[in-house]
Short mmCIF file of C-alpha atoms and ligand atoms in Angstrom, two decimals:
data_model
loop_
_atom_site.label_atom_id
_atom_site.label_comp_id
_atom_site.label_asym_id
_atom_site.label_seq_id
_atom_site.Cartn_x
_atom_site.Cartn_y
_atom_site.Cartn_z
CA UNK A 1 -33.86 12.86 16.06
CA UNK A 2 -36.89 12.67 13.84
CA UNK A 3 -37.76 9.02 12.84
CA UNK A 4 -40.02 8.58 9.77
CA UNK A 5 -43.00 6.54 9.17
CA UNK A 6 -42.47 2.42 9.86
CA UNK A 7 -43.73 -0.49 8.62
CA UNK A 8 -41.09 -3.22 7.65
CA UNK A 9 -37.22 -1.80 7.88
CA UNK A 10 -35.51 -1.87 5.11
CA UNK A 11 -31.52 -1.95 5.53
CA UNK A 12 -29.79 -1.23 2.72
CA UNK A 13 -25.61 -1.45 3.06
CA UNK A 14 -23.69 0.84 0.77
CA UNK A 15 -24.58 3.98 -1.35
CA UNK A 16 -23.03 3.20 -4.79
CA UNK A 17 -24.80 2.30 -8.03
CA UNK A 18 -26.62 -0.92 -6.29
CA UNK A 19 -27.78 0.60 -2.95
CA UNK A 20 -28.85 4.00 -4.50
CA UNK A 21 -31.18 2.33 -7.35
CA UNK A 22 -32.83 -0.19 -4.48
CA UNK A 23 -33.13 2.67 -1.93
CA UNK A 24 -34.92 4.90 -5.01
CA UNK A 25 -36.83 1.97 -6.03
CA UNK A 26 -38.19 1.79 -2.20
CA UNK A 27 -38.33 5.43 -1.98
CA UNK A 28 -42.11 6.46 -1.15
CA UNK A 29 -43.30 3.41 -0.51
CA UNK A 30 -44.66 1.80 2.74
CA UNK A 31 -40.89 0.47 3.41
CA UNK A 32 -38.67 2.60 6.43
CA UNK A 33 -35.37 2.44 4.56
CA UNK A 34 -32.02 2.98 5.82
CA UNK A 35 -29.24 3.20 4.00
CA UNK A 36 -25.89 2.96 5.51
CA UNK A 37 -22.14 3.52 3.87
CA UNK A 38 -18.28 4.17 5.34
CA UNK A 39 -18.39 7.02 3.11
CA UNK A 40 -21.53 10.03 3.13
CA UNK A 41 -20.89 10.34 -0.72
CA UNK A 42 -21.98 8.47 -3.82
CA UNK A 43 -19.02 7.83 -6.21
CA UNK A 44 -19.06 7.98 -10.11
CA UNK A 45 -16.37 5.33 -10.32
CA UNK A 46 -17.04 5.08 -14.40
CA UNK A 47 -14.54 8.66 -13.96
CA UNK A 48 -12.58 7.73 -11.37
CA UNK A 49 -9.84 7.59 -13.54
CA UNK A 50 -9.90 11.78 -14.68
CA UNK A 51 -9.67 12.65 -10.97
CA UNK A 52 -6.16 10.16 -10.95
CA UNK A 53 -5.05 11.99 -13.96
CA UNK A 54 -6.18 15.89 -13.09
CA UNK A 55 -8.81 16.09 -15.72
CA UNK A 56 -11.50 16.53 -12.34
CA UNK A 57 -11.64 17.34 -8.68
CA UNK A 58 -13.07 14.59 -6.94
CA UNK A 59 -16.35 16.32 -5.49
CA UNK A 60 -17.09 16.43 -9.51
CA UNK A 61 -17.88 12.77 -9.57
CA UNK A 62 -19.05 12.24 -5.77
CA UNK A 63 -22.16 13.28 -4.65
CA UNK A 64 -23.81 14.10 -0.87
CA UNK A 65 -25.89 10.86 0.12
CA UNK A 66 -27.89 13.38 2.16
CA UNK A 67 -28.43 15.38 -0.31
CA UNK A 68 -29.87 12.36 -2.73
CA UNK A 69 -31.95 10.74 0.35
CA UNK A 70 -33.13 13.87 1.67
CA UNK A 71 -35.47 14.02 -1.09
CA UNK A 72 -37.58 11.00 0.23
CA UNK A 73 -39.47 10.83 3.38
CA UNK A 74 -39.22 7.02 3.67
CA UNK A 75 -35.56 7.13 3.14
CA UNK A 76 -32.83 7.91 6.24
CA UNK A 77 -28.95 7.29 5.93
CA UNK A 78 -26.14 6.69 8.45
CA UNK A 79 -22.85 7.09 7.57
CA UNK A 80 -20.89 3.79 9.40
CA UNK A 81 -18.64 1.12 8.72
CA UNK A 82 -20.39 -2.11 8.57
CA UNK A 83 -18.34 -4.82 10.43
CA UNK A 84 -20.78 -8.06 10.21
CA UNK A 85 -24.22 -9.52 10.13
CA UNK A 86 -26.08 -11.11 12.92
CA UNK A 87 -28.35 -13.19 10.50
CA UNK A 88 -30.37 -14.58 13.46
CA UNK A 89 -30.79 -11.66 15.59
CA UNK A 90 -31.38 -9.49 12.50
CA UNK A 91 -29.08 -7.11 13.11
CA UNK A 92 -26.33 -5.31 10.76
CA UNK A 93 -23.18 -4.81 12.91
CA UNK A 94 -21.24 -1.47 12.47
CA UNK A 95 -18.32 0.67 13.94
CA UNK A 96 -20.80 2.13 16.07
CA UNK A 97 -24.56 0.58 16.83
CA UNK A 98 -26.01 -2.32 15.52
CA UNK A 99 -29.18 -1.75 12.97
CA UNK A 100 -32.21 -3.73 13.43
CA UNK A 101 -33.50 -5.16 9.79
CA UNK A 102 -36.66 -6.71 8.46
CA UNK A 103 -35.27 -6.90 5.59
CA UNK A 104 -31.41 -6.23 4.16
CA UNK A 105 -29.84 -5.32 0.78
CA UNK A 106 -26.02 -6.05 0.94
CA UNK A 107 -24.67 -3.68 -1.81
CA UNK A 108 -21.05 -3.01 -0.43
CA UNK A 109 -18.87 -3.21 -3.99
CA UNK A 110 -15.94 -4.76 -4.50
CA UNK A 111 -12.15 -4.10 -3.93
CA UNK A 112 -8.47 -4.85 -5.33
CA UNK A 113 -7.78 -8.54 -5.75
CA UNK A 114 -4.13 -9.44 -5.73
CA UNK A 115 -4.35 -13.12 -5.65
CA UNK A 116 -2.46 -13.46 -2.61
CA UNK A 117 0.55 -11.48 -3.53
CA UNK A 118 1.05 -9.18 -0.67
CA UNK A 119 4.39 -7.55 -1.74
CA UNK A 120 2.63 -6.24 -4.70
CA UNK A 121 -0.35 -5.21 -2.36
CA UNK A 122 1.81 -2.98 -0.04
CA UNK A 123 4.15 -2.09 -3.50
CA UNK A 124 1.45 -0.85 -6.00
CA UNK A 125 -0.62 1.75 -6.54
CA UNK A 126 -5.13 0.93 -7.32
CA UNK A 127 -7.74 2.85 -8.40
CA UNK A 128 -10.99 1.84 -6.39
CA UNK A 129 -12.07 5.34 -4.66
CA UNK A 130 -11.48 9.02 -4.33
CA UNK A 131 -8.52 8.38 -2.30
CA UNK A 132 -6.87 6.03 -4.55
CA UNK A 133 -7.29 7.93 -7.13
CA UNK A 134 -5.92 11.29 -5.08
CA UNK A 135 -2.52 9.21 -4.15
CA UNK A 136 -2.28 8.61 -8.05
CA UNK A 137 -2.61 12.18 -9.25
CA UNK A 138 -0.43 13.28 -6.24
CA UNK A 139 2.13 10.23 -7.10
CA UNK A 140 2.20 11.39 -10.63
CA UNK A 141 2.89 15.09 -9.66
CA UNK A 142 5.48 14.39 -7.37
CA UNK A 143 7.69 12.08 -9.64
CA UNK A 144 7.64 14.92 -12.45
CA UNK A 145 8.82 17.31 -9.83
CA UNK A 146 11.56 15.10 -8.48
CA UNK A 147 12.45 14.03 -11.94
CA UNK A 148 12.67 17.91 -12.85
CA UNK A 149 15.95 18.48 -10.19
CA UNK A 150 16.80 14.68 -10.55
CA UNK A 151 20.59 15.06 -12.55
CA UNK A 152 21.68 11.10 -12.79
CA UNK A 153 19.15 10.22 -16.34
CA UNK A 154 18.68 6.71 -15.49
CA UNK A 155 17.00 8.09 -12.16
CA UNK A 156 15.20 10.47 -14.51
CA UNK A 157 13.59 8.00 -16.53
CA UNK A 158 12.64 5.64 -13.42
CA UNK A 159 10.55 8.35 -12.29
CA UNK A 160 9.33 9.33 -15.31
CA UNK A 161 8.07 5.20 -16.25
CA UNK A 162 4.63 4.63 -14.72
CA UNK A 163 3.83 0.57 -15.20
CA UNK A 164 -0.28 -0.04 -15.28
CA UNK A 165 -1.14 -3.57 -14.56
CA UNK A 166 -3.99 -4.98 -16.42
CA UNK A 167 -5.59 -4.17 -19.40
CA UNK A 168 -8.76 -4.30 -18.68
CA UNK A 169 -11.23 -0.92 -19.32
CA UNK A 170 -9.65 0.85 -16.33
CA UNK A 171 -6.24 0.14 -17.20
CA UNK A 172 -6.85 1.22 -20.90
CA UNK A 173 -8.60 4.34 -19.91
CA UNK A 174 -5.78 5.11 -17.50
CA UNK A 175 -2.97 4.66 -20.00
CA UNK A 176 -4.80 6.70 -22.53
CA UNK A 177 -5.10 9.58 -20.17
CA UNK A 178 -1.99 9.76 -18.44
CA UNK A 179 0.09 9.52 -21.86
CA UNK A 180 -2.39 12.81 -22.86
CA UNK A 181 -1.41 14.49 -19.52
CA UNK A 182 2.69 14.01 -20.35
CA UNK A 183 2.04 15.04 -24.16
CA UNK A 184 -0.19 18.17 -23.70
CA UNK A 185 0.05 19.45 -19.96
CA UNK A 186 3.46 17.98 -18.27
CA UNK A 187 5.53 18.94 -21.08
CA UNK A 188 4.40 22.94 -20.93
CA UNK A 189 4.92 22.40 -16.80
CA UNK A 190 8.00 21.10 -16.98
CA UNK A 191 10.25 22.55 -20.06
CA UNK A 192 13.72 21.49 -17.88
CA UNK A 193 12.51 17.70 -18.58
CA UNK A 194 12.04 16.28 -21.80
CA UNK A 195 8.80 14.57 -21.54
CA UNK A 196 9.68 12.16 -24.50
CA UNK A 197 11.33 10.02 -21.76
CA UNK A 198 7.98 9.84 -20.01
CA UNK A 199 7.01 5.83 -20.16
CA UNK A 200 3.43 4.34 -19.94
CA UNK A 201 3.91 0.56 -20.21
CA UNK A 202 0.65 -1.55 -19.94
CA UNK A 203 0.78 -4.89 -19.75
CA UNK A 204 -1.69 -7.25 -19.79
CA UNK A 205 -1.07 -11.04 -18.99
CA UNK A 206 -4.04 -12.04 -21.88
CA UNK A 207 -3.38 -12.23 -25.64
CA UNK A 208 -5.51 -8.90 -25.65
CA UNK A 209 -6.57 -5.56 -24.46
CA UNK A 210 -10.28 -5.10 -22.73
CA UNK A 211 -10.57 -8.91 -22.97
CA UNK A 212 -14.34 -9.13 -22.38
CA UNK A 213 -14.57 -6.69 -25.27
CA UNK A 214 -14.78 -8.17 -28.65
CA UNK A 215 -11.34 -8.50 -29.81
CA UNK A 216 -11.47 -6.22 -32.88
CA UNK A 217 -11.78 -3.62 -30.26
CA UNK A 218 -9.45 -4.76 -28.27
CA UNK A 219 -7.06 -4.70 -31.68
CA UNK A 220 -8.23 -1.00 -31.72
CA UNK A 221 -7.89 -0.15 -28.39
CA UNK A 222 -4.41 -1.25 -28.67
CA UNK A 223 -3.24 0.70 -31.81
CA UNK A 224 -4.68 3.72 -30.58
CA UNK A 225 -2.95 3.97 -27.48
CA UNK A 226 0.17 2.83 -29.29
CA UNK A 227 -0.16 5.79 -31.60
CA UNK A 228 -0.36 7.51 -28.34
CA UNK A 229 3.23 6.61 -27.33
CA UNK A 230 1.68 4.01 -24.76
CA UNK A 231 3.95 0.81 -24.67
CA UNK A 232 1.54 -2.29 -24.74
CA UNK A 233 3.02 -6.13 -23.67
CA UNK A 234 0.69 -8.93 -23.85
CA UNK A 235 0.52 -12.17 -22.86
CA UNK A 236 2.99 -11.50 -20.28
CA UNK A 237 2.36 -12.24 -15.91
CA UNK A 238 3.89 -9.41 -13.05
CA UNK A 239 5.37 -11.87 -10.75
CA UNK A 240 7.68 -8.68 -8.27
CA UNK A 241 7.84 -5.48 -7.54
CA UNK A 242 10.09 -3.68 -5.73
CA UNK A 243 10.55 0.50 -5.01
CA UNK A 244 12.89 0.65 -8.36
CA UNK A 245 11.58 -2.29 -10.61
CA UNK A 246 8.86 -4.69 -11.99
CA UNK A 247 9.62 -8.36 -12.47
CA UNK A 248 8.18 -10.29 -15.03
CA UNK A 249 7.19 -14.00 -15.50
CA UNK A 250 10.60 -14.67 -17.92
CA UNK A 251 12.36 -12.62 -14.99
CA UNK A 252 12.97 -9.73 -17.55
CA UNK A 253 12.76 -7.08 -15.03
CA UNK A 254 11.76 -3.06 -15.97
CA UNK A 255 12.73 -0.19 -14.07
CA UNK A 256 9.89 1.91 -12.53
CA UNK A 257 8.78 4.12 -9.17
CA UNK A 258 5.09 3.19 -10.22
CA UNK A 259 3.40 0.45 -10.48
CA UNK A 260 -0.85 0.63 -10.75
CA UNK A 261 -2.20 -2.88 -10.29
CA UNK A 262 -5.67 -2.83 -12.13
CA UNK A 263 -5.49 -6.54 -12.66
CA UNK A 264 -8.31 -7.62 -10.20
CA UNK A 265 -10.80 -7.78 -8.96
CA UNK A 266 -12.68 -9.48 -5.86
CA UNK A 267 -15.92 -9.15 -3.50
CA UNK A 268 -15.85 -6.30 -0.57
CA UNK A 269 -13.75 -6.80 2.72
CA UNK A 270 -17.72 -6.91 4.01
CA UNK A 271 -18.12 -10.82 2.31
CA UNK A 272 -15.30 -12.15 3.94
CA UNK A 273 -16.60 -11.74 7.81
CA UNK A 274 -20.10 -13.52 6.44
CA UNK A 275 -20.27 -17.23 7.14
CA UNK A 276 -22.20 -17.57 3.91
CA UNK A 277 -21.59 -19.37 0.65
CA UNK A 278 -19.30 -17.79 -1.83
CA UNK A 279 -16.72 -17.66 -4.23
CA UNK A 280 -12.76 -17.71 -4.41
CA UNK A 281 -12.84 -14.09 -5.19
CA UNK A 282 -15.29 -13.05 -2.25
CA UNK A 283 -18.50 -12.63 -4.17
CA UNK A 284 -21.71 -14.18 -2.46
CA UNK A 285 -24.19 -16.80 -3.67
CA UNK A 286 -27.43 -15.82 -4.70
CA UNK A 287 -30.50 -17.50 -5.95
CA UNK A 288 -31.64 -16.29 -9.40
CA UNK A 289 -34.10 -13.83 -6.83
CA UNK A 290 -31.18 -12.34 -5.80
CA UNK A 291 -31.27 -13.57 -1.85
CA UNK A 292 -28.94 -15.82 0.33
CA UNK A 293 -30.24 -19.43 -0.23
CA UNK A 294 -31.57 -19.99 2.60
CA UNK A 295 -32.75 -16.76 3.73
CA UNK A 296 -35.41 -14.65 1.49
CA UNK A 297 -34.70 -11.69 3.85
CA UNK A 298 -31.20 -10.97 2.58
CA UNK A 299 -30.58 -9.71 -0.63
CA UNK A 300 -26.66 -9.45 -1.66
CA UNK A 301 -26.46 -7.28 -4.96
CA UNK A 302 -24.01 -5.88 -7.39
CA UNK A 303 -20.13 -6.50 -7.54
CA UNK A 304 -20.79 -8.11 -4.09
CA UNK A 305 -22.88 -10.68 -5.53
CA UNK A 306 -22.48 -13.62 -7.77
CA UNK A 307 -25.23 -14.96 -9.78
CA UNK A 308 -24.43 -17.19 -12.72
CA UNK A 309 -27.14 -16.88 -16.25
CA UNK A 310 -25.03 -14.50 -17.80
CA UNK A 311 -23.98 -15.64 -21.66
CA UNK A 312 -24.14 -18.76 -20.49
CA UNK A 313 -23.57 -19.43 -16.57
CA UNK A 314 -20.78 -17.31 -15.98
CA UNK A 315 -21.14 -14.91 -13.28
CA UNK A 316 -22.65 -11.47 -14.18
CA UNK A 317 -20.23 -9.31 -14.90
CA UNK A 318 -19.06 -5.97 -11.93
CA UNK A 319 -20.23 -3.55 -14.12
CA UNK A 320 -23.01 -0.51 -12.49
CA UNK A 321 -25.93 -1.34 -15.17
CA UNK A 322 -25.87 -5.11 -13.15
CA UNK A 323 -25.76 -3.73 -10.18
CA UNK A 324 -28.58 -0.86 -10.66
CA UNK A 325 -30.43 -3.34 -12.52
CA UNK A 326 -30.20 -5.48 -9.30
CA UNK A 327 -31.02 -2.49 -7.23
CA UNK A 328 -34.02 -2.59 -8.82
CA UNK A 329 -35.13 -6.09 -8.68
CA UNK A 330 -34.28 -6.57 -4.90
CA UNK A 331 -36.18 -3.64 -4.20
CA UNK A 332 -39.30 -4.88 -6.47
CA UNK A 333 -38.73 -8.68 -4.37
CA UNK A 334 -38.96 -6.80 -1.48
CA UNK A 335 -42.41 -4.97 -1.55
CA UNK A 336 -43.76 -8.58 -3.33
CA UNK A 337 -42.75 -10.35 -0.38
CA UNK A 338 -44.01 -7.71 1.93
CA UNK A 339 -47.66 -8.10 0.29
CA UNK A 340 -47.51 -11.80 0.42
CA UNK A 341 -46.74 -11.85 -3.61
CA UNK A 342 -44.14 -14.03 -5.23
CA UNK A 343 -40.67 -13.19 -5.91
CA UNK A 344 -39.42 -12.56 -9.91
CA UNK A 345 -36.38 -13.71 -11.16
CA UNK A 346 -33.53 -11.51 -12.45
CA UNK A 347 -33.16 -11.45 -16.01
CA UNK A 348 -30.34 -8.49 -17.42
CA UNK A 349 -31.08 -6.39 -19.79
CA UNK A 350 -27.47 -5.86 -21.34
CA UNK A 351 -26.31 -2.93 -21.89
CA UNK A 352 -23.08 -3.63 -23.45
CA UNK A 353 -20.19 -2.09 -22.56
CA UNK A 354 -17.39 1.01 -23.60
CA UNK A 355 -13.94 2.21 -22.78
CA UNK A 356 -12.35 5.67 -23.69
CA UNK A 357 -8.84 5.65 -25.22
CA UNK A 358 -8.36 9.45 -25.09
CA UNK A 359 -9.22 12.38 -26.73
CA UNK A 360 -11.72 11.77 -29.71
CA UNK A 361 -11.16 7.97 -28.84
CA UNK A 362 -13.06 4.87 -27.90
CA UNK A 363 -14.48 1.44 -28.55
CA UNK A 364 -18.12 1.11 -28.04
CA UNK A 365 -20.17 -2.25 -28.41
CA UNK A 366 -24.28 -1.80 -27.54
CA UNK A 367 -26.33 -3.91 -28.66
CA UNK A 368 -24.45 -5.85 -31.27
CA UNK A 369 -23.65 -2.66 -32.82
CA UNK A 370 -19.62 -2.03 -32.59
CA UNK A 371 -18.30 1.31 -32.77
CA UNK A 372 -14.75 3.19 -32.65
CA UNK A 373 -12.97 6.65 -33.01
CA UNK A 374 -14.77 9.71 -33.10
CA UNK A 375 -18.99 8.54 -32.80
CA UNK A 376 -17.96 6.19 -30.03
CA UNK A 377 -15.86 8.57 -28.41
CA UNK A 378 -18.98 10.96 -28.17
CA UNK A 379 -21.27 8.53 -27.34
CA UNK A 380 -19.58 7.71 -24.17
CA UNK A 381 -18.95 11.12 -23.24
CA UNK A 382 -23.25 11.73 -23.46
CA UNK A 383 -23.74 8.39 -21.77
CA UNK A 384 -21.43 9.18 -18.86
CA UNK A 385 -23.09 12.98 -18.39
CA UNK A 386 -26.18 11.59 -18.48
CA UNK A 387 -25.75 9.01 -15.97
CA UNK A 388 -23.54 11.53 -13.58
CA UNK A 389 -26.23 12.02 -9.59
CA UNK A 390 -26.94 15.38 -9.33
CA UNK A 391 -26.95 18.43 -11.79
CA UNK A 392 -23.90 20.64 -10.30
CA UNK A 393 -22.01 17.42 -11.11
CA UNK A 394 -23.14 17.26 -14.61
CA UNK A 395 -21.92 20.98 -15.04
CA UNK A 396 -18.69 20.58 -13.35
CA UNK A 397 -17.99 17.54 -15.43
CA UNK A 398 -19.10 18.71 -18.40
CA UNK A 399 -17.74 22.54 -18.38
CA UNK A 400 -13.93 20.69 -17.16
CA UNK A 401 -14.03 18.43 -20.30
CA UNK A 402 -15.02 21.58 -23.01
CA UNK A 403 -12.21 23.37 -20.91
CA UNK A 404 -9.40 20.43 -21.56
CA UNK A 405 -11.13 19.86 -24.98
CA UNK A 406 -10.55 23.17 -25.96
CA UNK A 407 -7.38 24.19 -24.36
CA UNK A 408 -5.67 20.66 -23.72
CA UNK A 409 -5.62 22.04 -19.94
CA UNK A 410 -5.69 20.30 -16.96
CA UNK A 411 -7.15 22.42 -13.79
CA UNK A 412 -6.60 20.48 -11.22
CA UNK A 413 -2.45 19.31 -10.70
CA UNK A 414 -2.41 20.98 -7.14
CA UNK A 415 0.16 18.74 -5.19
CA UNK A 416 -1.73 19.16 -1.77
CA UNK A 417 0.52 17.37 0.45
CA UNK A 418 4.27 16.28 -0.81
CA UNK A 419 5.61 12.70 -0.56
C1 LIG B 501 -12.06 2.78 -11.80
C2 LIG B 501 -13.34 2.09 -12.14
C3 LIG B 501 -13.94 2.30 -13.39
C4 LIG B 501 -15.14 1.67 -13.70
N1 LIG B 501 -15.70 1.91 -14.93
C5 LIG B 501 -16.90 1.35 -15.23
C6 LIG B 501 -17.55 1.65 -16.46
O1 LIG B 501 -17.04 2.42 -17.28
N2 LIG B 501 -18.77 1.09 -16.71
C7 LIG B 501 -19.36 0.23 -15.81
O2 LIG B 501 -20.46 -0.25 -16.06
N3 LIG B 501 -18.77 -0.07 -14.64
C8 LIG B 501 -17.56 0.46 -14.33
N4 LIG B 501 -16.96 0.18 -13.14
C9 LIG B 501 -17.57 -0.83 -12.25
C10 LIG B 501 -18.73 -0.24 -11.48
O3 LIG B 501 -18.34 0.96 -10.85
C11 LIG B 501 -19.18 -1.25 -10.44
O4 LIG B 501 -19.57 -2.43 -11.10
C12 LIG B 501 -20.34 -0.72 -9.61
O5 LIG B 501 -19.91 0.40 -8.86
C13 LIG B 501 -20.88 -1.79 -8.68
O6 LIG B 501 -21.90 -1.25 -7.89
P1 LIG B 501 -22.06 -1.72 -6.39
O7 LIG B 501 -23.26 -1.02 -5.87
O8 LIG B 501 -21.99 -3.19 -6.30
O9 LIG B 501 -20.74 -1.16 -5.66
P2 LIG B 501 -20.23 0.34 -5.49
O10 LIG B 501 -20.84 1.24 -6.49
O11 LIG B 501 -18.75 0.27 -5.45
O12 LIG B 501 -20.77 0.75 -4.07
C14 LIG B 501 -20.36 0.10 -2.89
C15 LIG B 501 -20.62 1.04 -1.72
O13 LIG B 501 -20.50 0.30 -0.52
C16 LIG B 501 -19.78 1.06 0.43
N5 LIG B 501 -19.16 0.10 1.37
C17 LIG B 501 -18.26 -0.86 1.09
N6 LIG B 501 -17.97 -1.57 2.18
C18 LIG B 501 -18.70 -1.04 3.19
C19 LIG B 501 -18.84 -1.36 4.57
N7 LIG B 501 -18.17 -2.37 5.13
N8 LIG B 501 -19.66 -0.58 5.31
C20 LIG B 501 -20.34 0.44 4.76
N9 LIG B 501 -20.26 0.78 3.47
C21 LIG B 501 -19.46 0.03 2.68
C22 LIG B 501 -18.79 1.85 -0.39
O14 LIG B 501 -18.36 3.01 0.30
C23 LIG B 501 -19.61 2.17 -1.64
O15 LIG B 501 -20.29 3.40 -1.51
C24 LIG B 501 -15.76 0.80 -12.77
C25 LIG B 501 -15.17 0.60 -11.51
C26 LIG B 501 -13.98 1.25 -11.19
C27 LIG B 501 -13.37 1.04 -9.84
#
């Protein structure tokens, strides 16, 4: 094994939006930087939610860590889970060795939060990574085809009724697209079903869709997708689940085979084994430099990390400009501190934020500027391309989206193993 130049070791843990911008921010400098993640692949999660609905293949939005690190002499990566940190002893603790550190990024995400509820944990289906979003489109497939040789109707229907939990921008997006994917694809696939019983019921337990979204979009948001067939309820709490039914908080129940619980979110598994300071949902406290409070070593980033300042002090939001953004910073901290030079504050430069609805559909708000329909719709399509790793990516995505554009296809709906 080749090891590349040394000076201070940089550790950096995960591969996603935070990791990759701190290890490219360190990359060919003086720093040795490792970068370590479970998976050897960095995920587009923005798209996540076209793989779950066969609009992509998965390697379309994932691309080789190797590949991106191999690029940079400075830069090595080790695929391993990380189990723990040995703060005194310096050392990152995995499935396999322990890593030395001079220095240590913690960048490992976030994952599902369902406040406690573990029926509805073992019960529902998320949308997090690759596989997630495989058991979806494979979940989806598979009720259609029992459905199509199902003869009682009321069975029919419970397959055919796919609940979506939260109506936040992943929810919304996933509504949209599935309800496209029964109207334009499913109904050619399947001409012994009639695809008008096909249900998507979102419900979100605010007064509004896309809640951080101003709520003229979130107005928007909700008449497209109603237009779209897509059943909205507000202002109303899950409280069960079962195989065959959803109950709700006036014990209304509705019958279902799917549920997709989008409704939280909470700090990586990673935050819970740290004894350091954080927050009910598993996100760690950082100082406005973006290190542990007592230790100028550690840096904890991203959707991992909670930092108040933002509109306000409410915690930055998990969104990837944040967490490149913070890539960024930590990295710059880094090579100050290494040269003796004082650390900088993070200050966000806010991006604003967009969902899409569906086809020619979106809500948009940049800069104080609002936008809807059509411009918005595009918009989002250029700024997802454009922020896509890797250039095969950016033609697979893009040539699959004219393809569906143009034909209202859907390539990928192989079932690849059955249920
Ligand atoms: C479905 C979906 C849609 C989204 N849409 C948008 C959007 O449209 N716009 C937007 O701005 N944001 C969106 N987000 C949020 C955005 O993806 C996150 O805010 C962003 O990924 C956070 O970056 P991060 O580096 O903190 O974590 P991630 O990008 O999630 O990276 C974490 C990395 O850590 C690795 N990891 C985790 N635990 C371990 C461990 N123990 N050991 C080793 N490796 C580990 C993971 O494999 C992963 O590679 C979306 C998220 C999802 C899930």
């Amino acid at each position: 094994m080749t090891t590349k130049s040394t000076t201070s070791r940089v550790v950096i843990v995960g591969a996603g939006f935070g990791g990759l911008s701190a290890a490219k921010a360190l990359a060919n400098t003086s720093a040795d930087v490792m970068v370590i993640d479970r998976n050897n692949y960095h995920g587009f999660w923005p798209l996540l939610y076209q793989v779950a609905t066969a609009g992509l293949e998965p390697d379309a939005i994932a691309h080789p860590t190797r590949a991106i690190f191999s690029q940079y002499a400075n830069v090595n990566f080790r695929m391993a889970t990380v189990t723990n940190i040995d703060f005194d002893q310096k050392l990152v603790l995995t499935d396999n060795a322990p890593v030395p550190y001079d220095y240590l990024i913690l960048a490992a995400g976030s994952t599902t939060h369902f406040f406690g509820n573990d029926k509805l944990a073992a019960i529902t289906y998320t949308l997090k990574d690759l596989s997630d979003a495989e058991l979806l489109r494979q979940r989806v497939l598979c009720c259609f085809e029992q459905a199509s040789h199902t003869p009682d109707p009321q069975q029919r229907r419970e397959l055919m009724t796919f609940v979506l939990v939260g109506g936040g921008p992943t929810g919304v997006e996933l509504a949209g697209a599935l309800s496209e994917l029964f109207r334009h694809v499913l109904r050619n696939d399947y001409p012994e079903l009639d695809v008008n019983d096909a249900r998507v019921i979102l419900i979100e337990g605010l007064d509004s869709l896309l809640p951080v979204f101003p709520q003229n979009l979130g107005r928007d948001a909700q008449q497209r997708l109603e237009h779209m067939g897509v059943e909205v309820r507000l202002n109303v709490l899950v409280t069960d689940a079962n195989e065959r039914c959803v109950t709700l908080q006036d014990e209304s129940t509705i019958a279902a085979r799917t549920i997709v619980w989008t409704a939280g979110v909470r700090g990586a598994p990673l935050a819970d084994a740290l004894d350091v300071d954080k927050t009910k949902g598993s996100r760690v406290t950082v100082t406005s430099r973006l290190h542990l409070p007592e230790r100028p070593a550690v840096f904890v980033i991203g959707d991992m990390a909670n930092l108040g300042g933002y509109k306000g002090d409410t915690a930055h939001p998990m969104l990837a400009p944040v967490a490149i953004q913070q890539g960024e910073q930590a990295a710059a901290n880094i090579l100050a501190h290494m040269q003796g030079q004082p650390m900088s504050s993070f200050y966000y430069r806010d991006l604003g934020m967009m969902a899409t609805i569906g086809r020619r559909a979106a809500v948009l708000t940049i800069a104080g500027v609002q936008m809807t329909g059509f411009l918005a719709w595009l918009g989002w399509l250029i700024i997802h391309l454009l922020q896509l790793v890797g250039f095969r990516n950016k033609l697979m995505v893009l040539t699959n989206w004219l393809y569906n554009y143009l034909t209202y296809d859907r390539a990928a709906r192989i079932i690849v193993s059955r249920e």
